[in-house]
CSV table of C-alpha atoms in Angstrom, one decimal:
chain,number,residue,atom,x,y,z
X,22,UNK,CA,44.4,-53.7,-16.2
X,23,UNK,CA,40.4,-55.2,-16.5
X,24,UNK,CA,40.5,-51.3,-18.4
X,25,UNK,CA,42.9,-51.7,-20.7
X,26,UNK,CA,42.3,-55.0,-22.2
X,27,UNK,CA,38.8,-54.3,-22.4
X,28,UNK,CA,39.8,-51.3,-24.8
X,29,UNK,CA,42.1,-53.2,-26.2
X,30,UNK,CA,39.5,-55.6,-27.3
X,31,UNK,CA,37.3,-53.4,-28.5
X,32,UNK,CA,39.5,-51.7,-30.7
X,33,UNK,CA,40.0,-55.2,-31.9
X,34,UNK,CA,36.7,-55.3,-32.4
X,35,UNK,CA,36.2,-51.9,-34.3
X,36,UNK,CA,38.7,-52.7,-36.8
X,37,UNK,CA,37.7,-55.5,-37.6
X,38,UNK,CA,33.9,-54.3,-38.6
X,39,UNK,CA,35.7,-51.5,-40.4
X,40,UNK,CA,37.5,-54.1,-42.4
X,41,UNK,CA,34.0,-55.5,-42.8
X,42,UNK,CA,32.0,-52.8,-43.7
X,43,UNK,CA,34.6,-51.8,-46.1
X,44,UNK,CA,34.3,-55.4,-48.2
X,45,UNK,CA,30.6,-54.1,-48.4
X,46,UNK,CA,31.1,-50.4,-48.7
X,47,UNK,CA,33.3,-50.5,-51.3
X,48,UNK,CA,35.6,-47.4,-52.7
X,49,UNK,CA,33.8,-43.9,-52.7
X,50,UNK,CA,32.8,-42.4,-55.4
X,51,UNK,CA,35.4,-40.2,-55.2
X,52,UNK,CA,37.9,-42.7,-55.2
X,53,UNK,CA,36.3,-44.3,-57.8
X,54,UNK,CA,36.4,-40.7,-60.6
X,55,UNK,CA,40.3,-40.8,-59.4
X,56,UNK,CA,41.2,-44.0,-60.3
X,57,UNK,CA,39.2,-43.6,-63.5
X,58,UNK,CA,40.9,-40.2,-64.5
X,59,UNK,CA,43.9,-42.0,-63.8
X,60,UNK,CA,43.5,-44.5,-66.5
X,61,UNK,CA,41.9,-42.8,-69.1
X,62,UNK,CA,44.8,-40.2,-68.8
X,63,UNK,CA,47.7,-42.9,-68.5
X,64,UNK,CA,45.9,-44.9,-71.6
X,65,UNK,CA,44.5,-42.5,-73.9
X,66,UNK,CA,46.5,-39.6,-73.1
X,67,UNK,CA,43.0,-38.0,-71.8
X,68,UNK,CA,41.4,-38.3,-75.1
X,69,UNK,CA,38.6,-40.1,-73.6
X,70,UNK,CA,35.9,-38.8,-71.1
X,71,UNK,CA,33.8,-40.1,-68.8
X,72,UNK,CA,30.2,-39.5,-67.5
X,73,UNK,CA,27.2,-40.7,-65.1
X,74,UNK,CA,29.6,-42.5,-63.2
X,75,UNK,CA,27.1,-44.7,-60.6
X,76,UNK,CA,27.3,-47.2,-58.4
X,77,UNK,CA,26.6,-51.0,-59.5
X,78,UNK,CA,26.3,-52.7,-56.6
X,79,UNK,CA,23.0,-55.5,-56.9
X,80,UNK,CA,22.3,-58.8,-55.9
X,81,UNK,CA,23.5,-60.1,-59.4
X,82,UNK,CA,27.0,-58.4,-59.3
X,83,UNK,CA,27.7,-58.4,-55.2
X,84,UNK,CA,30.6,-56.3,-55.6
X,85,UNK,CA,30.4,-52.8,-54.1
X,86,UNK,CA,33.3,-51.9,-56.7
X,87,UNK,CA,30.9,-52.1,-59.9
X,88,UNK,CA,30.6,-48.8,-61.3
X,89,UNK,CA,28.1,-48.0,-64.6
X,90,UNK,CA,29.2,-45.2,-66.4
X,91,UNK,CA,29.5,-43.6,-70.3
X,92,UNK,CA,32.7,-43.3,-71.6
X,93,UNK,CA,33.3,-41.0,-74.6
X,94,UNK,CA,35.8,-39.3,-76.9
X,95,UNK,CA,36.2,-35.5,-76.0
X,96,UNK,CA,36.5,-34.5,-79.4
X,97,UNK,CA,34.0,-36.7,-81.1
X,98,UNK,CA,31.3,-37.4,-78.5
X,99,UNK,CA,29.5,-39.5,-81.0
X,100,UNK,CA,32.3,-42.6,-80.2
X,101,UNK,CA,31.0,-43.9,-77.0
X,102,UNK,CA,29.9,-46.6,-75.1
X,103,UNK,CA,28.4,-47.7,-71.7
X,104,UNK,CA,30.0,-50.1,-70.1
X,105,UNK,CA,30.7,-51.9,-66.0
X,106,UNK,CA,33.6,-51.5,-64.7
X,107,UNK,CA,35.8,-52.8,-61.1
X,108,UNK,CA,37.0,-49.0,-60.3
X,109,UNK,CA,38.9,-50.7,-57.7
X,110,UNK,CA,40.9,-52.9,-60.1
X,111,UNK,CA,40.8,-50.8,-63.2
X,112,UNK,CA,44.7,-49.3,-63.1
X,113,UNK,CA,45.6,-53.4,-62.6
X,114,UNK,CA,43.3,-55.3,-64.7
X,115,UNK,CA,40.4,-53.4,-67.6
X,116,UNK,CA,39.2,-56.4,-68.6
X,117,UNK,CA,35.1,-56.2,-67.9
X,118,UNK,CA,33.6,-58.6,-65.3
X,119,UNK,CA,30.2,-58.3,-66.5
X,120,UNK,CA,31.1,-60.4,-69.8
X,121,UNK,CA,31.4,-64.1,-69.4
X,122,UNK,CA,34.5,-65.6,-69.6
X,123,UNK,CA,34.0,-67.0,-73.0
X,124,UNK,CA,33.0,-63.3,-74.2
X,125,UNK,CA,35.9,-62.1,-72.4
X,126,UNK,CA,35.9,-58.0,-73.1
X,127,UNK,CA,38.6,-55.4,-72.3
X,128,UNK,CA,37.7,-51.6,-71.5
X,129,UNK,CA,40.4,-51.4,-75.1
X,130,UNK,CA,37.7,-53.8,-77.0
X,131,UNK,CA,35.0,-51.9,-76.2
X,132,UNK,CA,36.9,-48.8,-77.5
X,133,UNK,CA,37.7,-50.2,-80.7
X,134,UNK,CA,34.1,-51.5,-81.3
X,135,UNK,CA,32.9,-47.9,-80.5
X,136,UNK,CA,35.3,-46.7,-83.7
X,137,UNK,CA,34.4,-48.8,-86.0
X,138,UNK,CA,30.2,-48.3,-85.3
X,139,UNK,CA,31.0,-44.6,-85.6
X,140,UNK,CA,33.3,-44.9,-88.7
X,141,UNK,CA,30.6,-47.4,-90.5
X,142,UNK,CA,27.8,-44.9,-89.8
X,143,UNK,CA,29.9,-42.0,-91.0
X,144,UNK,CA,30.8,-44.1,-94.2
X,145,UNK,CA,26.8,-44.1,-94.5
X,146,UNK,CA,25.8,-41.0,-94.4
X,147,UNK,CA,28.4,-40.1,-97.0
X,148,UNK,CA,27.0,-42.8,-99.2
X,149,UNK,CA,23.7,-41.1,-99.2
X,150,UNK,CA,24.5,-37.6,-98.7
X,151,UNK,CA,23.3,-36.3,-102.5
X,152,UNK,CA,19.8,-37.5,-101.7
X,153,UNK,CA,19.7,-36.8,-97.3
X,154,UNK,CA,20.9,-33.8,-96.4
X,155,UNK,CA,21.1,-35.0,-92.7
X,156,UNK,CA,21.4,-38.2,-91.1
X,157,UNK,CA,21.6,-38.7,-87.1
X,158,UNK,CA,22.5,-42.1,-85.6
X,159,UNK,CA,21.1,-42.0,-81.4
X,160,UNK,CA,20.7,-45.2,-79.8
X,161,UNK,CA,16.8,-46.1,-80.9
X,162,UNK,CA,16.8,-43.8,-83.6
X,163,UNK,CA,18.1,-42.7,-86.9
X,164,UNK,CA,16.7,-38.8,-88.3
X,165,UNK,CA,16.9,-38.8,-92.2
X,166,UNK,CA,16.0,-34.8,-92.3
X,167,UNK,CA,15.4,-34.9,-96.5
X,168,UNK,CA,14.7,-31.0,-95.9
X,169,UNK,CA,12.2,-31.1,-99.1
X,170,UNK,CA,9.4,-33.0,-99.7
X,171,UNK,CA,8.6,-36.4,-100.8
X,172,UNK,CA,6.8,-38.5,-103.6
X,173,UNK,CA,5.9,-41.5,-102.0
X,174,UNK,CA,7.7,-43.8,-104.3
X,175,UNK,CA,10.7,-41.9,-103.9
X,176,UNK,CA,11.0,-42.3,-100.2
X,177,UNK,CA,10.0,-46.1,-100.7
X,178,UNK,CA,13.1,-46.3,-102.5
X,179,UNK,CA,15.5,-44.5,-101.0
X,180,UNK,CA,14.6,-46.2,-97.8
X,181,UNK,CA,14.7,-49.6,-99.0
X,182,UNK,CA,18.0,-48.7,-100.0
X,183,UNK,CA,19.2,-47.4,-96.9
X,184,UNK,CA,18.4,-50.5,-94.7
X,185,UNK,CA,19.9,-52.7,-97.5
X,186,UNK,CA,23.1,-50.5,-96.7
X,187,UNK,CA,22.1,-50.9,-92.6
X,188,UNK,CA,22.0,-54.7,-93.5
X,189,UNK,CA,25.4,-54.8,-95.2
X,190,UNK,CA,27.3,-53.4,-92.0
X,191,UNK,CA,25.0,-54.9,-89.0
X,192,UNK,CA,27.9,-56.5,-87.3
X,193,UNK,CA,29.8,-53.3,-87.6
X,194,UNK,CA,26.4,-51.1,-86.6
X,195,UNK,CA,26.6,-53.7,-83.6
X,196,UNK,CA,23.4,-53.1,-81.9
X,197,UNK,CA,20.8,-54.8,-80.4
X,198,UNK,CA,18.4,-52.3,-80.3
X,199,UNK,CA,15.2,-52.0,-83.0
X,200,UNK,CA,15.9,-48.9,-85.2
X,201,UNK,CA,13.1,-46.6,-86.4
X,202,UNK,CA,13.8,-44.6,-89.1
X,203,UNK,CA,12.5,-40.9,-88.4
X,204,UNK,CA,11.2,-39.3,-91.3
X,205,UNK,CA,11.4,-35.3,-91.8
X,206,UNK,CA,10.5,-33.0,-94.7
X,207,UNK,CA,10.2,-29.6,-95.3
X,208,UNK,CA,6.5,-29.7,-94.5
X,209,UNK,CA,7.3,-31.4,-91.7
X,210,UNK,CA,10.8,-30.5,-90.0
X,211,UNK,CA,9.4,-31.3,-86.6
X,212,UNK,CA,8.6,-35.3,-87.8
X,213,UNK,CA,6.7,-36.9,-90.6
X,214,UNK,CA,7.2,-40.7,-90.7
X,215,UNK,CA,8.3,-43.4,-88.4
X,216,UNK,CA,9.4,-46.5,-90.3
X,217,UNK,CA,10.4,-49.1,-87.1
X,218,UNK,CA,12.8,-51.8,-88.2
X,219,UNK,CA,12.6,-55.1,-86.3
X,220,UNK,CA,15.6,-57.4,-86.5
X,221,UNK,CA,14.2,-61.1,-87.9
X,222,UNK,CA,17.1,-63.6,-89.3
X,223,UNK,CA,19.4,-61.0,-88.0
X,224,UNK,CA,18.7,-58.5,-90.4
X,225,UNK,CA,16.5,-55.3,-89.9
X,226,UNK,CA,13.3,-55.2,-91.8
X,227,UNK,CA,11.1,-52.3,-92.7
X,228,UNK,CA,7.9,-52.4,-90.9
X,229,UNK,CA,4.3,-50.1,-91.8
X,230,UNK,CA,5.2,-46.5,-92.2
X,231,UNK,CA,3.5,-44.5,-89.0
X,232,UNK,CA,2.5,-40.9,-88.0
X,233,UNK,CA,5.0,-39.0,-85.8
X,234,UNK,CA,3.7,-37.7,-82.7
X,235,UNK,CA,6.1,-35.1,-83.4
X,236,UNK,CA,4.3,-34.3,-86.8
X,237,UNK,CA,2.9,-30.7,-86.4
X,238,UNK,CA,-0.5,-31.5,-87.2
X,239,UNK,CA,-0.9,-34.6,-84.8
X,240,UNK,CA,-2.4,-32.6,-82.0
X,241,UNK,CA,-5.0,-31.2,-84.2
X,242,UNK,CA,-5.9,-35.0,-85.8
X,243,UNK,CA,-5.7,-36.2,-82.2
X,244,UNK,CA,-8.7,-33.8,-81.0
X,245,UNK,CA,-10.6,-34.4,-84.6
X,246,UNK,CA,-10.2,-38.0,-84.1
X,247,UNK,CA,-11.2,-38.1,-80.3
X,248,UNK,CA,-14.3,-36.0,-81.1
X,249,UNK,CA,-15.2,-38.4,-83.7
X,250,UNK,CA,-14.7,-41.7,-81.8
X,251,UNK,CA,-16.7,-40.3,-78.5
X,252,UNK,CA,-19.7,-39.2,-80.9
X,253,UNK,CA,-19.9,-42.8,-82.7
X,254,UNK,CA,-19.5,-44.4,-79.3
X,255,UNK,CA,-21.9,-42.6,-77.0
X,256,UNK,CA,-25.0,-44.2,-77.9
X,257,UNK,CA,-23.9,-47.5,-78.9
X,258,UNK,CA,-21.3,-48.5,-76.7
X,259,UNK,CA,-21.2,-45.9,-73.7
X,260,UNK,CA,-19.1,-47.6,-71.7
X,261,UNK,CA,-16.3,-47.5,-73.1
X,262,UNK,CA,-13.8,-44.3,-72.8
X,263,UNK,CA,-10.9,-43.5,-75.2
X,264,UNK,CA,-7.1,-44.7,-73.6
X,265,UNK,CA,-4.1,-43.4,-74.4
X,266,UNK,CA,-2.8,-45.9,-76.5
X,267,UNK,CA,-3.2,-45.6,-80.3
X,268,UNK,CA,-1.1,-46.7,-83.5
X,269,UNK,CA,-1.6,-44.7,-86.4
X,270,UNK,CA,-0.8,-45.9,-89.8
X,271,UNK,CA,-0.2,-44.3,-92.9
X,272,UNK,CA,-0.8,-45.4,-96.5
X,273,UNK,CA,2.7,-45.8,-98.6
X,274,UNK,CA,0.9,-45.2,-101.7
X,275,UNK,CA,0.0,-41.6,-100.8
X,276,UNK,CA,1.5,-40.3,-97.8
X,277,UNK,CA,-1.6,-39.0,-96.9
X,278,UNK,CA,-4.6,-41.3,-96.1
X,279,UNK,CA,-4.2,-43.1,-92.7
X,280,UNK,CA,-5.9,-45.4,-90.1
X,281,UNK,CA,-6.1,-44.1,-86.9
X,282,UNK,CA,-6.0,-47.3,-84.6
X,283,UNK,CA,-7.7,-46.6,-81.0
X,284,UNK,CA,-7.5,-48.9,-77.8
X,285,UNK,CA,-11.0,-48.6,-75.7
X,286,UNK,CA,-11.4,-49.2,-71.7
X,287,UNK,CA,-14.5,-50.8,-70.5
X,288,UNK,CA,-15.9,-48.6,-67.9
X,289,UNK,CA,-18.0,-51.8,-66.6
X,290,UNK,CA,-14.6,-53.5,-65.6
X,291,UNK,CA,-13.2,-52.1,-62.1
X,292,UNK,CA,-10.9,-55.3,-60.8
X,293,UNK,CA,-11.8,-54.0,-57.1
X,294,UNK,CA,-13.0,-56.8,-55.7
X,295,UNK,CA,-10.6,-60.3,-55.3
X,296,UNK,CA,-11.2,-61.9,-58.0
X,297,UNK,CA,-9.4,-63.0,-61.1
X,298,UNK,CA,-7.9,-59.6,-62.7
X,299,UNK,CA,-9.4,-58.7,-66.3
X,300,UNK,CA,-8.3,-56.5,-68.5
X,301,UNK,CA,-10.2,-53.8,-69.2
X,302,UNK,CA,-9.0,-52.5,-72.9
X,303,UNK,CA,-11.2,-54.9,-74.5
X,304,UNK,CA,-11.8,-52.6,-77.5
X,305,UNK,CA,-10.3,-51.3,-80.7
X,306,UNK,CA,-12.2,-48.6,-83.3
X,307,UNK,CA,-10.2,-47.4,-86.6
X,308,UNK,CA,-10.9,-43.6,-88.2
X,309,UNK,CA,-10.1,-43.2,-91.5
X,310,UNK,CA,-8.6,-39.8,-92.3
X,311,UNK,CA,-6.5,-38.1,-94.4
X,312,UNK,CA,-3.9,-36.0,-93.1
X,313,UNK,CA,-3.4,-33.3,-96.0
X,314,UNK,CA,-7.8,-32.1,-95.5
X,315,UNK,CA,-7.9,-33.2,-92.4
X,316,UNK,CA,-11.1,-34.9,-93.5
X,317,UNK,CA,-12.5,-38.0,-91.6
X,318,UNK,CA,-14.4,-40.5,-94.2
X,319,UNK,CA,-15.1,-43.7,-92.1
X,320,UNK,CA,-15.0,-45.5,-88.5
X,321,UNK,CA,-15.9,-49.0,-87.0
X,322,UNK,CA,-15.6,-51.1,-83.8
X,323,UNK,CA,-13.4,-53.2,-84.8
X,324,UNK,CA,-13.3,-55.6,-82.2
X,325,UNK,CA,-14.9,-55.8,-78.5
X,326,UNK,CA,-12.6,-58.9,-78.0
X,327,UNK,CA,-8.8,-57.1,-78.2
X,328,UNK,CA,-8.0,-58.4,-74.9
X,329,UNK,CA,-8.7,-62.1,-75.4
X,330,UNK,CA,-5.9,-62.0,-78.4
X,331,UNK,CA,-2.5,-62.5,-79.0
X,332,UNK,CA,-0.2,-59.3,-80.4
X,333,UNK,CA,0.6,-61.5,-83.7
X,334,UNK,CA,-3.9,-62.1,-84.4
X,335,UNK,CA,-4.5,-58.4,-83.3
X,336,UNK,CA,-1.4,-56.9,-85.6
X,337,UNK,CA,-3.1,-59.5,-88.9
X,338,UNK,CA,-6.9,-58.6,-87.8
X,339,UNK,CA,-5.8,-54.8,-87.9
X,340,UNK,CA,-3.1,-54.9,-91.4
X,341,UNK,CA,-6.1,-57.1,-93.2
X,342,UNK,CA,-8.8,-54.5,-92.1
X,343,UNK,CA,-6.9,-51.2,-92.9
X,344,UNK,CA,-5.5,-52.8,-96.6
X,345,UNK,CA,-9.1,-53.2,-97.6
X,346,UNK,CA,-9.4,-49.7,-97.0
X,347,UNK,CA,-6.8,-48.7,-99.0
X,348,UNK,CA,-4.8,-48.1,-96.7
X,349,UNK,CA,-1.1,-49.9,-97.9
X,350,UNK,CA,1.0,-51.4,-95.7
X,351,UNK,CA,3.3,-53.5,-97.6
């Protein structure tokens, strides 16, 4: 008798941390693709995909359920969105629990947002087909492939033109990424310019035109410029070594001169000991070069103090030191 409660009791028992476990567990992944197939198929016929279907389960959601994944059209991959979901709930209820109530958002609304961002970008590119051949949208970037090459001027209008139209749909574009424009010519099919654009008063603005690192000719100004910067620094400053981190800035007027913008580590800074950390990338130099020859013309220190400022001096000390170069920014 003592034998058969005891197992009775323990079954008890083992149930009920099943139940348990299960509350924290959640539905398998398995499970999870099922009851997803199931939808898309029952409310979109199967016209919509899915993929990178993950697990969600953190401290901020507590909800084992939560699954990330990428939902997108099978015949036009480019209509698609990323979204939370409650796999557990989703042939019940597709409204989205990660949105707060007054935001409430159903799986549908996301859907229907993805359509019209496609349809508005589409509606672009067709507005400035005759001048760029291609146009790509991806999530940080936009490619304008011009497949010829450019007169300055002309890609300072065209461009100007083509955030105005950006600027004109930015609800419908609905994103909260910064853009960079990605510049390609014939010269350069690879990458030419990067124009980023920052969102202020909820419009993107054009920011100074940079160098691709994909630009065919950046390894070779990379080496040139290195070798310049370790000859100029060896005797006077020899304790500081070249980083990895650089901004290179090209002049709108020409296309072709440029300020190469190098961040310098102070070998005399180790931050072994206790102390107070420092930061070692105390130093910026600028080379002068132009891209077209190849030729290097000038290079300063520019400052020995980079780490004591704030992004907003260091970006006005370096724009009002490359300008009167010649280098323009604006």
């Amino acid at each position: 008798m003592k034998i058969t409660i005891m197992s009775i009791i323990c079954l008890i028992i083992l149930v009920l941390i099943v139940a348990g476990c299960s509350n924290y567990i959640g539905i398998s992944k398995k499970k999870a693709s099922l009851n997803l197939e199931t939808y898309l198929q029952r409310e979109y016929n199967g016209r919509l995909v899915f993929s990178d279907l993950k697990r969600f389960f953190n401290a901020a959601t507590m909800d084992p359920n939560m699954f990330s994944v990428l939902i997108y059209d099978k015949d036009i991959p480019e209509i698609e969105f990323y979204t939370h979901i409650n796999v557990k709930e989703i042939l019940e209820n597709d409204t989205l629990p990660m949105y707060p109530i007054s935001d409430l958002m159903t799986f549908d609304d996301l859907y229907q947002d993805a359509i019209k961002q496609y349809e508005t970008r589409q509606a672009v590119i067709a507005d400035f087909k005759n001048e760029i051949p291609e146009i790509f949208f991806s999530t940080e970037t936009i490619e304008l492939n011009f497949k010829r090459n450019l007169k300055p001027n002309e890609l300072e209008d065209v461009t100007t033109r083509f955030v105005v139209s950006l600027n004109e749909n930015f609800k419908e574009l609905n994103t909260s990424f910064q853009f960079s424009l990605v510049i390609k010519t014939l010269t350069y099919p690879e990458g030419f310019i990067i124009i980023p654009l920052e969102i202020e008063d909820g419009k993107w603005q054009r920011k100074p035109y940079l160098l691709s690192e994909s630009n065919s000719d950046f390894d070779v100004l990379k080496t040139m410029v290195h070798k310049n910067i370790q000859a100029k620094l060896e005797t006077p400053y020899p304790y500081y070594k070249i980083t990895e981190h650089s901004k290179i800035y090209m002049d709108k007027s020409s296309l072709s001169k440029g300020a190469w913008l190098q961040y310098l580590e102070d070998k005399r800074i180790t931050n072994e000991g206790k102390g107070k950390w420092k930061n070692p990338q105390t130093g910026l130099y600028v080379v002068y070069f132009d891209l077209d020859s190849k030729f290097i013309y000038r290079g300063e220190l520019l400052t020995e103090e980079n780490d004591k400022m704030s992004y907003v001096k260091e970006l006005r000390q370096i724009i009002e030191t490359i300008e009167k170069e010649g280098i323009r920014t604006k």
